PDB file of C-alpha atoms in Angstrom:
ATOM      1  CA  MET A   1     -22.729  -3.650 -13.798  1.00 36.00           C
ATOM      2  CA  LEU A   2     -24.780  -5.413 -15.354  1.00 29.00           C
ATOM      3  CA  THR A   3     -27.230  -6.079 -12.355  1.00 35.00           C
ATOM      4  CA  THR A   4     -27.183  -3.004 -11.399  1.00 34.00           C
ATOM      5  CA  ILE A   5     -29.173  -1.225 -14.335  1.00 30.00           C
ATOM      6  CA  LEU A   6     -31.566  -4.314 -13.780  1.00 31.00           C
ATOM      7  CA  THR A   7     -32.117  -3.707 -10.412  1.00 34.00           C
ATOM      8  CA  SER A   8     -32.147   0.339 -12.077  1.00 33.00           C
ATOM      9  CA  VAL A   9     -34.625  -0.481 -14.098  1.00 30.00           C
ATOM     10  CA  GLU A  10     -37.274  -3.197 -11.937  1.00 36.00           C
ATOM     11  CA  LEU A  11     -37.043  -0.058  -8.971  1.00 29.00           C
ATOM     12  CA  SER A  12     -38.121   2.717 -12.612  1.00 33.00           C
ATOM     13  CA  SER A  13     -41.518   0.271 -12.872  1.00 33.00           C
ATOM     14  CA  LYS A  14     -42.103  -0.287  -9.404  1.00 32.00           C
ATOM     15  CA  VAL A  15     -42.381   3.281  -9.377  1.00 32.00           C
ATOM     16  CA  LEU A  16     -44.124   2.729 -12.698  1.00 27.00           C
ATOM     17  CA  GLU A  17     -46.812   0.313 -10.875  1.00 29.00           C
ATOM     18  CA  LEU A  18     -47.045   2.612  -6.929  1.00 26.00           C
ATOM     19  CA  ASN A  19     -48.579   5.509  -9.164  1.00 30.00           C
ATOM     20  CA  ASN A  20     -50.016   4.341 -12.064  1.00 33.00           C
ATOM     21  CA  TYR A  21     -53.339   5.520 -11.024  1.00 30.00           C
ATOM     22  CA  SER A  22     -53.197   8.557  -9.741  1.00 36.00           C
ATOM     23  CA  GLU A  23     -50.033  10.365 -11.690  1.00 40.00           C
ATOM     24  CA  PRO A  24     -49.887   8.093 -15.638  1.00 42.00           C
ATOM     25  CA  GLN A  25     -48.282  11.628 -16.948  1.00 40.00           C
ATOM     26  CA  GLN A  26     -45.566  11.627 -13.397  1.00 45.00           C
ATOM     27  CA  ALA A  27     -45.270   7.287 -13.863  1.00 45.00           C
ATOM     28  CA  ALA A  28     -43.785   8.576 -17.115  1.00 48.00           C
ATOM     29  CA  TRP A  29     -41.918  10.583 -16.484  1.00 48.00           C
ATOM     30  CA  TRP A  30     -39.675   8.249 -14.031  1.00 45.00           C
ATOM     31  CA  PHE A  31     -39.289   6.457 -16.558  1.00 48.00           C
ATOM     32  CA  ILE A  32     -36.995   8.102 -18.696  1.00 49.00           C
ATOM     33  CA  PRO A  33     -34.197   7.673 -16.454  1.00 49.00           C
ATOM     34  CA  ALA A  34     -33.846   4.843 -16.059  1.00 50.00           C
ATOM     35  CA  ILE A  35     -33.665   4.567 -19.678  1.00 48.00           C
ATOM     36  CA  ILE A  36     -30.537   7.036 -20.041  1.00 46.00           C
ATOM     37  CA  VAL A  37     -28.899   5.211 -17.420  1.00 44.00           C
ATOM     38  CA  ALA A  38     -28.879   1.875 -19.029  1.00 47.00           C
ATOM     39  CA  VAL A  39     -28.344   2.168 -21.953  1.00 41.00           C
ATOM     40  CA  ILE A  40     -25.103   4.341 -20.537  1.00 41.00           C
ATOM     41  CA  GLY A  41     -24.548   0.778 -19.007  1.00 44.00           C
ATOM     42  CA  LEU A  42     -25.662  -0.795 -21.457  1.00 38.00           C
ATOM     43  CA  PHE A  43     -23.023   0.775 -23.910  1.00 35.00           C
ATOM     44  CA  SER A  44     -20.011   1.354 -21.149  1.00 33.00           C
ATOM     45  CA  ILE A  45     -19.644  -2.052 -21.121  1.00 29.00           C
ATOM     46  CA  ILE A  46     -19.486  -2.808 -25.256  1.00 29.00           C
ATOM     47  CA  ILE A  47     -16.742   0.006 -24.857  1.00 26.00           C
ATOM     48  CA  ILE A  48     -14.212  -2.644 -21.818  1.00 27.00           C
ATOM     49  CA  ILE A  49     -14.728  -5.464 -23.986  1.00 27.00           C
ATOM     50  CA  SER A  50     -14.266  -4.697 -26.881  1.00 27.00           C
ATOM     51  CA  GLY A  51     -10.820  -1.996 -26.582  1.00 31.00           C
ATOM     52  CA  ASP A  52      -7.977  -4.583 -27.952  1.00 33.00           C
ATOM     53  CA  SER A  53      -5.455  -5.404 -24.381  1.00 29.00           C
ATOM     54  CA  ALA A  54      -2.035  -5.215 -24.278  1.00 27.00           C
ATOM     55  CA  SER A  55      -1.193  -8.750 -22.646  1.00 31.00           C
ATOM     56  CA  ASP A  56      -4.268  -9.945 -25.097  1.00 35.00           C
ATOM     57  CA  THR A  57      -1.370  -8.991 -27.823  1.00 36.00           C
ATOM     58  CA  PHE A  58       0.696 -12.400 -27.374  1.00 37.00           C
ATOM     59  CA  THR A  59       0.234 -15.382 -25.808  1.00 48.00           C
ATOM     60  CA  ASN A  60       2.337 -16.316 -22.506  1.00 56.00           C
ATOM     61  CA  GLU A  61       3.925 -12.736 -23.211  1.00 61.00           C
ATOM     62  CA  GLU A  62       6.816 -11.790 -20.885  1.00 79.00           C
ATOM     63  CA  SER A  63       8.771  -8.563 -20.381  1.00 85.00           C
ATOM     64  CA  VAL A  64      12.141  -8.687 -20.014  1.00 89.00           C
ATOM     65  CA  ASP A  65      13.518  -4.473 -19.068  1.00 93.00           C
ATOM     66  CA  LEU A  66      16.811  -4.611 -19.980  1.00 94.00           C
ATOM     67  CA  ALA A  67      19.871  -2.927 -19.418  1.00 94.00           C
ATOM     68  CA  ILE A  68      22.785  -3.800 -20.901  1.00 95.00           C
ATOM     69  CA  LEU A  69      26.273  -1.803 -20.260  1.00 95.00           C
ATOM     70  CA  GLY A  70      29.603  -1.668 -20.750  1.00 94.00           C
ATOM     71  CA  PRO A  71      32.118   0.672 -22.504  1.00 93.00           C
ATOM     72  CA  ASN A  72      32.338   1.945 -26.477  1.00 90.00           C
ATOM     73  CA  GLU A  73      32.508  -1.669 -28.371  1.00 91.00           C
ATOM     74  CA  ALA A  74      32.491  -4.085 -26.103  1.00 94.00           C
ATOM     75  CA  GLY A  75      29.405  -4.986 -28.493  1.00 93.00           C
ATOM     76  CA  LYS A  76      25.959  -3.835 -26.723  1.00 93.00           C
ATOM     77  CA  THR A  77      23.880  -2.462 -29.385  1.00 92.00           C
ATOM     78  CA  THR A  78      25.571  -6.127 -31.954  1.00 93.00           C
ATOM     79  CA  LEU A  79      23.554  -8.132 -28.328  1.00 93.00           C
ATOM     80  CA  TRP A  80      20.682  -6.013 -28.898  1.00 93.00           C
ATOM     81  CA  ASN A  81      20.480  -5.825 -32.901  1.00 92.00           C
ATOM     82  CA  PHE A  82      20.466 -10.278 -32.012  1.00 92.00           C
ATOM     83  CA  LEU A  83      17.768 -10.323 -30.409  1.00 91.00           C
ATOM     84  CA  LYS A  84      15.739  -7.944 -32.740  1.00 89.00           C
ATOM     85  CA  GLY A  85      16.901 -10.398 -34.944  1.00 87.00           C
ATOM     86  CA  SER A  86      18.937  -7.977 -36.933  1.00 78.00           C
ATOM     87  CA  THR A  87      21.774  -8.066 -39.528  1.00 67.00           C
ATOM     88  CA  ALA A  88      25.178  -7.135 -37.672  1.00 57.00           C
ATOM     89  CA  SER A  89      27.654  -4.676 -38.822  1.00 54.00           C
ATOM     90  CA  LYS A  90      30.740  -5.864 -39.573  1.00 55.00           C
ATOM     91  CA  VAL A  91      32.183  -2.085 -39.133  1.00 53.00           C
ATOM     92  CA  TYR A  92      32.296  -0.837 -35.756  1.00 49.00           C
ATOM     93  CA  GLN A  93      29.704   2.784 -36.078  1.00 54.00           C
ATOM     94  CA  GLU A  94      29.214   4.708 -32.495  1.00 56.00           C
ATOM     95  CA  THR A  95      25.852   4.988 -31.001  1.00 53.00           C
ATOM     96  CA  ASP A  96      24.804   8.292 -30.870  1.00 54.00           C
ATOM     97  CA  GLY A  97      23.965   8.627 -27.549  1.00 62.00           C
ATOM     98  CA  LYS A  98      20.607   6.866 -26.340  1.00 75.00           C
ATOM     99  CA  VAL A  99      18.490   4.926 -28.180  1.00 79.00           C
ATOM    100  CA  VAL A 100      14.415   3.593 -27.268  1.00 86.00           C
ATOM    101  CA  LEU A 101      14.186   0.285 -27.905  1.00 86.00           C
ATOM    102  CA  SER A 102      11.157  -1.818 -27.408  1.00 87.00           C
ATOM    103  CA  PHE A 103       9.927  -5.317 -29.182  1.00 84.00           C
ATOM    104  CA  VAL A 104       9.387  -8.422 -29.105  1.00 86.00           C
ATOM    105  CA  ALA A 105      12.212 -10.679 -28.912  1.00 85.00           C
ATOM    106  CA  SER A 106      12.322 -12.033 -33.012  1.00 82.00           C
ATOM    107  CA  SER A 107      10.558 -15.273 -33.929  1.00 77.00           C
ATOM    108  CA  LYS A 108      14.701 -15.761 -35.450  1.00 75.00           C
ATOM    109  CA  THR A 109      15.456 -16.525 -32.151  1.00 76.00           C
ATOM    110  CA  TRP A 110      13.306 -17.575 -30.025  1.00 74.00           C
ATOM    111  CA  ASN A 111      12.003 -20.507 -33.576  1.00 71.00           C
ATOM    112  CA  ALA A 112      15.447 -21.643 -32.862  1.00 67.00           C
ATOM    113  CA  VAL A 113      15.402 -22.222 -28.993  1.00 65.00           C
ATOM    114  CA  LYS A 114      12.172 -23.182 -28.328  1.00 60.00           C
ATOM    115  CA  LEU A 115      10.589 -24.635 -31.352  1.00 53.00           C
ATOM    116  CA  ASP A 116       7.821 -26.467 -29.102  1.00 58.00           C
ATOM    117  CA  GLU A 117       6.168 -23.066 -28.044  1.00 57.00           C
ATOM    118  CA  PRO A 118       6.126 -21.031 -30.948  1.00 55.00           C
ATOM    119  CA  GLU A 119       3.503 -18.403 -29.094  1.00 60.00           C
ATOM    120  CA  GLU A 120       5.448 -17.613 -26.669  1.00 65.00           C
ATOM    121  CA  LYS A 121       7.323 -14.348 -27.244  1.00 78.00           C
ATOM    122  CA  LEU A 122       9.990 -12.104 -24.917  1.00 85.00           C
ATOM    123  CA  ARG A 123       9.300  -7.939 -24.874  1.00 88.00           C
ATOM    124  CA  PHE A 124      12.506  -7.001 -24.465  1.00 90.00           C
ATOM    125  CA  THR A 125      13.114  -2.200 -23.328  1.00 90.00           C
ATOM    126  CA  GLY A 126      15.707  -0.600 -23.174  1.00 92.00           C
ATOM    127  CA  TYR A 127      18.725   1.955 -24.354  1.00 91.00           C
ATOM    128  CA  ASP A 128      21.484   1.271 -25.916  1.00 91.00           C
ATOM    129  CA  ILE A 129      23.793   3.754 -24.801  1.00 87.00           C
ATOM    130  CA  ASN A 130      26.833   5.133 -25.194  1.00 81.00           C
ATOM    131  CA  GLY A 131      29.722   3.787 -23.438  1.00 76.00           C
ATOM    132  CA  ASN A 132      31.196   7.129 -22.981  1.00 75.00           C
ATOM    133  CA  GLY A 133      32.007   8.225 -19.839  1.00 61.00           C
ATOM    134  CA  ASP A 134      30.284  11.345 -19.524  1.00 59.00           C
ATOM    135  CA  PHE A 135      26.717   8.504 -19.696  1.00 56.00           C
ATOM    136  CA  ILE A 136      27.175   6.391 -16.784  1.00 67.00           C
ATOM    137  CA  ARG A 137      26.493   8.406 -13.257  1.00 76.00           C
ATOM    138  CA  THR A 138      23.968   9.855 -14.860  1.00 83.00           C
ATOM    139  CA  ASP A 139      22.002   7.447 -17.478  1.00 88.00           C
ATOM    140  CA  TRP A 140      23.142   4.156 -16.313  1.00 91.00           C
ATOM    141  CA  GLU A 141      21.678   4.702 -12.383  1.00 92.00           C
ATOM    142  CA  LYS A 142      18.404   5.225 -14.513  1.00 92.00           C
ATOM    143  CA  LEU A 143      18.359   2.170 -16.278  1.00 92.00           C
ATOM    144  CA  ILE A 144      19.564   0.026 -13.136  1.00 94.00           C
ATOM    145  CA  GLU A 145      16.735   1.670 -11.375  1.00 93.00           C
ATOM    146  CA  ASN A 146      14.332   0.330 -14.143  1.00 92.00           C
ATOM    147  CA  SER A 147      14.928  -2.893 -15.083  1.00 92.00           C
ATOM    148  CA  ASN A 148      15.581  -6.392 -13.809  1.00 90.00           C
ATOM    149  CA  MET A 149      18.445  -7.749 -16.058  1.00 91.00           C
ATOM    150  CA  ILE A 150      21.845  -6.615 -16.888  1.00 94.00           C
ATOM    151  CA  ILE A 151      24.277  -7.890 -18.406  1.00 95.00           C
ATOM    152  CA  PHE A 152      27.746  -6.130 -18.877  1.00 96.00           C
ATOM    153  CA  VAL A 153      29.535  -6.699 -21.577  1.00 96.00           C
ATOM    154  CA  PHE A 154      33.208  -5.743 -21.887  1.00 97.00           C
ATOM    155  CA  ASN A 155      36.129  -7.147 -24.562  1.00 97.00           C
ATOM    156  CA  SER A 156      37.305 -10.223 -22.766  1.00 97.00           C
ATOM    157  CA  TYR A 157      40.677  -9.769 -25.167  1.00 97.00           C
ATOM    158  CA  LYS A 158      41.521  -6.578 -24.179  1.00 97.00           C
ATOM    159  CA  TYR A 159      41.223  -7.193 -20.171  1.00 98.00           C
ATOM    160  CA  LEU A 160      43.890  -9.603 -20.384  1.00 96.00           C
ATOM    161  CA  ASN A 161      46.155  -6.907 -22.334  1.00 96.00           C
ATOM    162  CA  ASN A 162      45.218  -3.194 -21.618  1.00 97.00           C
ATOM    163  CA  VAL A 163      46.300  -3.001 -17.177  1.00 97.00           C
ATOM    164  CA  GLY A 164      43.777   1.050 -19.007  1.00 96.00           C
ATOM    165  CA  TYR A 165      41.458  -1.029 -19.736  1.00 96.00           C
ATOM    166  CA  GLN A 166      41.469  -3.362 -17.717  1.00 97.00           C
ATOM    167  CA  ARG A 167      41.112  -0.973 -14.368  1.00 96.00           C
ATOM    168  CA  ASP A 168      38.104   0.965 -16.701  1.00 94.00           C
ATOM    169  CA  ILE A 169      36.312  -1.670 -15.771  1.00 95.00           C
ATOM    170  CA  ASN A 170      36.774  -2.799 -12.915  1.00 96.00           C
ATOM    171  CA  GLN A 171      35.185   0.014 -11.466  1.00 93.00           C
ATOM    172  CA  ARG A 172      32.831   0.066 -13.919  1.00 93.00           C
ATOM    173  CA  MET A 173      31.127  -2.789 -12.358  1.00 95.00           C
ATOM    174  CA  GLN A 174      32.605  -1.793  -8.368  1.00 95.00           C
ATOM    175  CA  PHE A 175      29.401   1.236  -9.690  1.00 93.00           C
ATOM    176  CA  VAL A 176      26.958  -1.459 -11.132  1.00 94.00           C
ATOM    177  CA  TYR A 177      27.236  -3.540  -8.401  1.00 94.00           C
ATOM    178  CA  SER A 178      27.701  -1.131  -6.002  1.00 94.00           C
ATOM    179  CA  THR A 179      24.666   0.631  -7.481  1.00 94.00           C
ATOM    180  CA  VAL A 180      21.366  -2.446  -8.113  1.00 94.00           C
ATOM    181  CA  SER A 181      23.004  -3.372  -4.263  1.00 92.00           C
ATOM    182  CA  LYS A 182      21.914   0.098  -3.152  1.00 92.00           C
ATOM    183  CA  GLN A 183      17.653  -0.377  -4.908  1.00 92.00           C
ATOM    184  CA  LYS A 184      15.621   0.306  -1.974  1.00 90.00           C
ATOM    185  CA  ASP A 185      12.002  -1.000  -4.004  1.00 88.00           C
ATOM    186  CA  GLY A 186      12.430  -4.981  -3.197  1.00 87.00           C
ATOM    187  CA  LYS A 187      12.912  -5.752  -6.605  1.00 86.00           C
ATOM    188  CA  LYS A 188      15.172  -8.480  -7.714  1.00 84.00           C
ATOM    189  CA  ARG A 189      17.662  -7.576 -10.633  1.00 87.00           C
ATOM    190  CA  GLY A 190      20.131 -10.443 -11.935  1.00 86.00           C
ATOM    191  CA  ILE A 191      23.541  -8.885 -13.234  1.00 91.00           C
ATOM    192  CA  TRP A 192      25.474 -10.903 -16.151  1.00 92.00           C
ATOM    193  CA  LEU A 193      28.926 -10.495 -17.001  1.00 95.00           C
ATOM    194  CA  LEU A 194      29.163 -10.961 -21.084  1.00 95.00           C
ATOM    195  CA  GLY A 195      32.564 -10.863 -21.916  1.00 97.00           C
ATOM    196  CA  SER A 196      32.607 -10.471 -25.219  1.00 96.00           C
ATOM    197  CA  TYR A 197      35.061 -10.939 -28.779  1.00 96.00           C
ATOM    198  CA  ALA A 198      36.174 -14.258 -26.960  1.00 96.00           C
ATOM    199  CA  ASP A 199      36.591 -15.405 -31.164  1.00 95.00           C
ATOM    200  CA  LYS A 200      40.469 -13.374 -29.492  1.00 96.00           C
ATOM    201  CA  LEU A 201      41.439 -15.218 -26.986  1.00 96.00           C
ATOM    202  CA  GLY A 202      44.615 -17.699 -27.297  1.00 95.00           C
ATOM    203  CA  ASN A 203      42.390 -21.002 -24.850  1.00 96.00           C
ATOM    204  CA  LYS A 204      39.177 -19.193 -24.375  1.00 95.00           C
ATOM    205  CA  LYS A 205      38.181 -21.523 -21.182  1.00 95.00           C
ATOM    206  CA  LYS A 206      41.638 -21.340 -20.163  1.00 96.00           C
ATOM    207  CA  ASP A 207      41.258 -16.571 -20.465  1.00 97.00           C
ATOM    208  CA  TRP A 208      38.274 -16.805 -19.251  1.00 97.00           C
ATOM    209  CA  GLU A 209      38.884 -18.261 -15.868  1.00 96.00           C
ATOM    210  CA  SER A 210      41.617 -16.396 -15.946  1.00 97.00           C
ATOM    211  CA  ILE A 211      40.178 -13.481 -15.796  1.00 97.00           C
ATOM    212  CA  ILE A 212      36.610 -14.759 -14.245  1.00 96.00           C
ATOM    213  CA  GLY A 213      40.029 -15.262 -10.831  1.00 96.00           C
ATOM    214  CA  ILE A 214      41.113 -11.516 -11.037  1.00 96.00           C
ATOM    215  CA  ILE A 215      36.707 -10.442 -10.698  1.00 96.00           C
ATOM    216  CA  LYS A 216      36.922 -12.502  -7.651  1.00 95.00           C
ATOM    217  CA  THR A 217      39.343 -10.904  -5.938  1.00 96.00           C
ATOM    218  CA  LYS A 218      37.134  -7.147  -5.996  1.00 96.00           C
ATOM    219  CA  PRO A 219      35.319  -6.363  -3.581  1.00 94.00           C
ATOM    220  CA  TYR A 220      31.775  -6.834  -6.153  1.00 93.00           C
ATOM    221  CA  CYS A 221      33.461 -10.074  -7.167  1.00 93.00           C
ATOM    222  CA  ASP A 222      29.506 -11.434  -6.889  1.00 91.00           C
ATOM    223  CA  ILE A 223      28.785  -9.263  -9.874  1.00 90.00           C
ATOM    224  CA  SER A 224      30.973 -12.454 -11.330  1.00 89.00           C
ATOM    225  CA  HIS A 225      28.066 -15.106 -10.174  1.00 89.00           C
ATOM    226  CA  ASN A 226      26.068 -16.063 -13.803  1.00 91.00           C
ATOM    227  CA  ASN A 227      29.261 -15.478 -17.076  1.00 94.00           C
ATOM    228  CA  ALA A 228      30.165 -15.325 -20.204  1.00 94.00           C
ATOM    229  CA  CYS A 229      32.609 -16.000 -22.531  1.00 96.00           C
ATOM    230  CA  VAL A 230      30.732 -15.298 -25.758  1.00 95.00           C
ATOM    231  CA  ASN A 231      31.943 -14.745 -29.414  1.00 95.00           C
ATOM    232  CA  LEU A 232      29.413 -11.397 -31.068  1.00 93.00           C
ATOM    233  CA  THR A 233      29.990 -11.984 -34.885  1.00 91.00           C
ATOM    234  CA  ASN A 234      28.685 -15.946 -33.833  1.00 91.00           C
ATOM    235  CA  GLU A 235      25.179 -17.103 -34.789  1.00 89.00           C
ATOM    236  CA  ASP A 236      25.556 -19.753 -32.206  1.00 90.00           C
ATOM    237  CA  GLU A 237      27.184 -19.390 -29.709  1.00 92.00           C
ATOM    238  CA  LEU A 238      24.799 -15.876 -30.040  1.00 91.00           C
ATOM    239  CA  LYS A 239      21.637 -18.013 -29.823  1.00 89.00           C
ATOM    240  CA  GLU A 240      23.272 -20.641 -26.507  1.00 88.00           C
ATOM    241  CA  TYR A 241      24.655 -18.304 -24.494  1.00 90.00           C
ATOM    242  CA  TYR A 242      20.354 -16.626 -25.343  1.00 88.00           C
ATOM    243  CA  LYS A 243      19.630 -20.152 -24.425  1.00 84.00           C
ATOM    244  CA  LYS A 244      21.738 -19.818 -20.876  1.00 83.00           C
ATOM    245  CA  MET A 245      20.705 -16.188 -20.651  1.00 82.00           C
ATOM    246  CA  PHE A 246      16.293 -17.535 -20.384  1.00 76.00           C
ATOM    247  CA  LYS A 247      16.671 -20.661 -19.820  1.00 68.00           C
ATOM    248  CA  ARG A 248      15.029 -20.850 -23.043  1.00 55.00           C
TER     249      ARG A 248
END
């Protein structure tokens, strides 16, 4: 733009020189538009340079469009709160509809796993959504479409000990898997299975292996590739999960 402005001024100067002796008054009028163009151009440059950019807010900021899906009482809100650095409530409160979320991972969470680069940040965007069946087909499809990472969370204890619950979770996994599979936008979407209530399992390792073994017999078995079983009320376990998920 500076080159364009300077060129305009130079051309106007030449016009002034050519008309200097024959039409001095006309030459003066030629100079006025050139000044106006130059001033407008320089003003535009000042605005562009001084304007703030979202990417400049944080050094090395990465964005994660995250979909945390699962039935009610699985721990979706607890997981969101952990990422935000909020204190987890010990009293269950059902999420009302959808809550829009956009935040930078808390310094408490980040610094606990990456002290060497405290200036680097992860920005999460998504929705804390009610897990009732009414929301699945319409809202889950949209959440999956807009995400680049999906965490499907469910109660591991109930999965092993309640046939009805296991059937419901299997149907939900099938829906998530098939919805991801039919996306044609070329976006790579990672799916993570997260079993919550690990503290209620008699033998965490053995019981979780049994759950993964069941899922591996299903048509959507690929969904079990990335998995973890966590007590969502245990901050140390959540920090380890965070490191594994985001490789921090």
